[in-house]
PDB file of C-alpha atoms in Angstrom:
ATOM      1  CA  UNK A   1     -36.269  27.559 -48.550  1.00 94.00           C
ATOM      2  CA  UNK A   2     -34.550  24.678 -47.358  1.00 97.00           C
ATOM      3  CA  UNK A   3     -34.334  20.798 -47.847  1.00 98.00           C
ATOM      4  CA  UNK A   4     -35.697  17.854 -45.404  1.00 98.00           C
ATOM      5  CA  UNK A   5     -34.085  14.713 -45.810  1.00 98.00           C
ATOM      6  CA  UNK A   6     -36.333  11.251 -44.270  1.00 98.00           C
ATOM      7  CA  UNK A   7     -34.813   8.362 -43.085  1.00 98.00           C
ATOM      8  CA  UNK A   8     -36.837   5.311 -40.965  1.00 98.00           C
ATOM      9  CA  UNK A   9     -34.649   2.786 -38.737  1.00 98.00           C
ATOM     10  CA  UNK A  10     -36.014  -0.648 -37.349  1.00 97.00           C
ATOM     11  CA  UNK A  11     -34.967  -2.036 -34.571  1.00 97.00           C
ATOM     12  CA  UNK A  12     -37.247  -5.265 -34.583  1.00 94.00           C
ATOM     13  CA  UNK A  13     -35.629  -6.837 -31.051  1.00 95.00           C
ATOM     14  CA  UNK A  14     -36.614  -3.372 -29.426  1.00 94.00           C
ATOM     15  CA  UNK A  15     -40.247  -3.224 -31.403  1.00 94.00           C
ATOM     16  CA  UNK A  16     -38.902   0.396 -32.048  1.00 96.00           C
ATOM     17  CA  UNK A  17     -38.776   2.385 -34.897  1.00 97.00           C
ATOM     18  CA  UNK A  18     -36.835   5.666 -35.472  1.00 98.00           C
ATOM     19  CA  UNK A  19     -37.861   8.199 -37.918  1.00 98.00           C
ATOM     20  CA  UNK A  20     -35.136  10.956 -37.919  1.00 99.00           C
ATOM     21  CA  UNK A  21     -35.862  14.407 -40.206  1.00 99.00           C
ATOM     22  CA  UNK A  22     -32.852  16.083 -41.174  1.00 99.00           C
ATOM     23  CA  UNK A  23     -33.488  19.853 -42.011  1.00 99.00           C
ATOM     24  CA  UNK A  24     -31.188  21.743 -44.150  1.00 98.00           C
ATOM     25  CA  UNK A  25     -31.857  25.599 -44.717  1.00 98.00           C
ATOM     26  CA  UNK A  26     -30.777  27.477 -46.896  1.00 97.00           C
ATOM     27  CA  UNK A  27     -28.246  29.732 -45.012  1.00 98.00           C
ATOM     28  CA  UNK A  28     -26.200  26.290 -44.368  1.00 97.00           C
ATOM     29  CA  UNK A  29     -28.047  25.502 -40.561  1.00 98.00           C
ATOM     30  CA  UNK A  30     -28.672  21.851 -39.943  1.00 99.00           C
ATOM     31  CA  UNK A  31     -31.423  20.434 -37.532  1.00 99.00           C
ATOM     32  CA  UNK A  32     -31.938  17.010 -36.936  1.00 99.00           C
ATOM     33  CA  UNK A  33     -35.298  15.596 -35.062  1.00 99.00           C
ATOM     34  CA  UNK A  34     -35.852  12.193 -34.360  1.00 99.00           C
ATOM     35  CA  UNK A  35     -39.281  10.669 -33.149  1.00 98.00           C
ATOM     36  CA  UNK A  36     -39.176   7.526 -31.501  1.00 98.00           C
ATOM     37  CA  UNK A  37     -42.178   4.927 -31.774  1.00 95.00           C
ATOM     38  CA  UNK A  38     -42.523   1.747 -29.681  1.00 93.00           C
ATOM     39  CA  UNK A  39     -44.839  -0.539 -30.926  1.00 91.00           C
ATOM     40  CA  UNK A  40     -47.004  -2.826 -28.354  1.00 92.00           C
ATOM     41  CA  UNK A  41     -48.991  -5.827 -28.703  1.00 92.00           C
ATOM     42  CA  UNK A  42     -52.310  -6.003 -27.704  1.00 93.00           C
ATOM     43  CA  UNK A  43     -51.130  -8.319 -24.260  1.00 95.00           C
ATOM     44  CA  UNK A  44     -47.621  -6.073 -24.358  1.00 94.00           C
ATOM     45  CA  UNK A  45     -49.829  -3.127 -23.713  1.00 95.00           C
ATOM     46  CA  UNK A  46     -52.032  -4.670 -20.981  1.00 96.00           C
ATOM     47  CA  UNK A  47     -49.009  -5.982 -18.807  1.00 97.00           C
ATOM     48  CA  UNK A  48     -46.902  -2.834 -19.200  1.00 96.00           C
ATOM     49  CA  UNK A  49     -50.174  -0.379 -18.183  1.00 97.00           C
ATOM     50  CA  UNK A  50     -50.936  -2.825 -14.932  1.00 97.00           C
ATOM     51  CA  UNK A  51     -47.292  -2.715 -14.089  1.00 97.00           C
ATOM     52  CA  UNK A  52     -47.960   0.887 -13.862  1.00 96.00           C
ATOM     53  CA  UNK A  53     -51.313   0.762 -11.884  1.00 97.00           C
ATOM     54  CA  UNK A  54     -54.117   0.724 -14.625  1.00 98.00           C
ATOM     55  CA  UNK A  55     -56.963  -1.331 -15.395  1.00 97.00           C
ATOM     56  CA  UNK A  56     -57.659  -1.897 -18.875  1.00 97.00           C
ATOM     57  CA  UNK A  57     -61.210  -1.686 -19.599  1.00 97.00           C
ATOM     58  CA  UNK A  58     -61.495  -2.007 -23.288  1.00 97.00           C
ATOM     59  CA  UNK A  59     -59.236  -1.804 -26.759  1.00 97.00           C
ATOM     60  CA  UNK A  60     -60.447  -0.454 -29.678  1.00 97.00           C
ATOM     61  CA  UNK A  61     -58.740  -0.718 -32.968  1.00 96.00           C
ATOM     62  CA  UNK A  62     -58.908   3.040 -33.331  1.00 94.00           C
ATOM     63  CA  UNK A  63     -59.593   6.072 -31.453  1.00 94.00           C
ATOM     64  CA  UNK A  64     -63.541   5.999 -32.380  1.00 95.00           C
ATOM     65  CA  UNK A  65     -64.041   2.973 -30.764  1.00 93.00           C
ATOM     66  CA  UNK A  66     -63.897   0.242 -33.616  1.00 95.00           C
ATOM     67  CA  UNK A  67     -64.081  -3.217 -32.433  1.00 95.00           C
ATOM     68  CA  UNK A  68     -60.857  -4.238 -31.777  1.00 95.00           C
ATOM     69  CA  UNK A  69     -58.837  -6.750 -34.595  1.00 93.00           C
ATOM     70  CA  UNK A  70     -55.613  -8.902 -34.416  1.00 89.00           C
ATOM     71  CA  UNK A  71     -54.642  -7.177 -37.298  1.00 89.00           C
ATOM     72  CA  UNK A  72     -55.162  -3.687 -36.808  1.00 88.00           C
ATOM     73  CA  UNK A  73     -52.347  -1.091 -36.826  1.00 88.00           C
ATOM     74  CA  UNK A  74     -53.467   0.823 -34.109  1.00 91.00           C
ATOM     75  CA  UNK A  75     -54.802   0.590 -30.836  1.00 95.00           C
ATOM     76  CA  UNK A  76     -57.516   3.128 -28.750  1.00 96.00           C
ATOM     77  CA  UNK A  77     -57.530   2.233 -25.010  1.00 97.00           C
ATOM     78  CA  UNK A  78     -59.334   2.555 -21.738  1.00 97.00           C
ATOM     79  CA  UNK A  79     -57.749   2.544 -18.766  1.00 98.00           C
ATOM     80  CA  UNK A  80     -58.443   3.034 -15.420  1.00 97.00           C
ATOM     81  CA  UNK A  81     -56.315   3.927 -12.819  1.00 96.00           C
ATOM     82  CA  UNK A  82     -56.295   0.766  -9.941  1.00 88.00           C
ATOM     83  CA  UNK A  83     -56.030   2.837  -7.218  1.00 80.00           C
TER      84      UNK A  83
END
């Protein structure tokens, strides 16, 4: 048996959030895992992928290729490498 406590962190400036996991078993061992999300806006996303060599060839607003929308909380996209 054992006991996972959840705890989410914003940091807003960074666009970052932090969800850390904090396992407690029962023989008294304590593991801590922390996953680390950076979130990108549609134009954030472009920039930082043709800073890096890529092409963007289309965004989707999912990973089955939904039309993409301001709104959406996710993002599918195609990218090429430049060179």
């Amino acid at each position: 048996a054992h006991l996972v406590l959840e705890q989410d962190f914003r940091y807003d400036e960074a666009d970052v959030i932090m969800r850390q996991h904090t396992v407690i078993e029962e023989s008294g061992r304590i593991s801590i895992y922390r996953i680390w999300d950076h979130y990108y806006s549609r134009e954030s996303i472009v920039k930082l992928l043709q800073e890096k060599g890529y092409n963007v060839q289309d965004i989707f607003s999912d990973l089955t290729g939904k039309p993409f929308e301001e709104k959406t909380k996710s993002m599918g996209i195609a990218a090429k490498r430049a060179y």
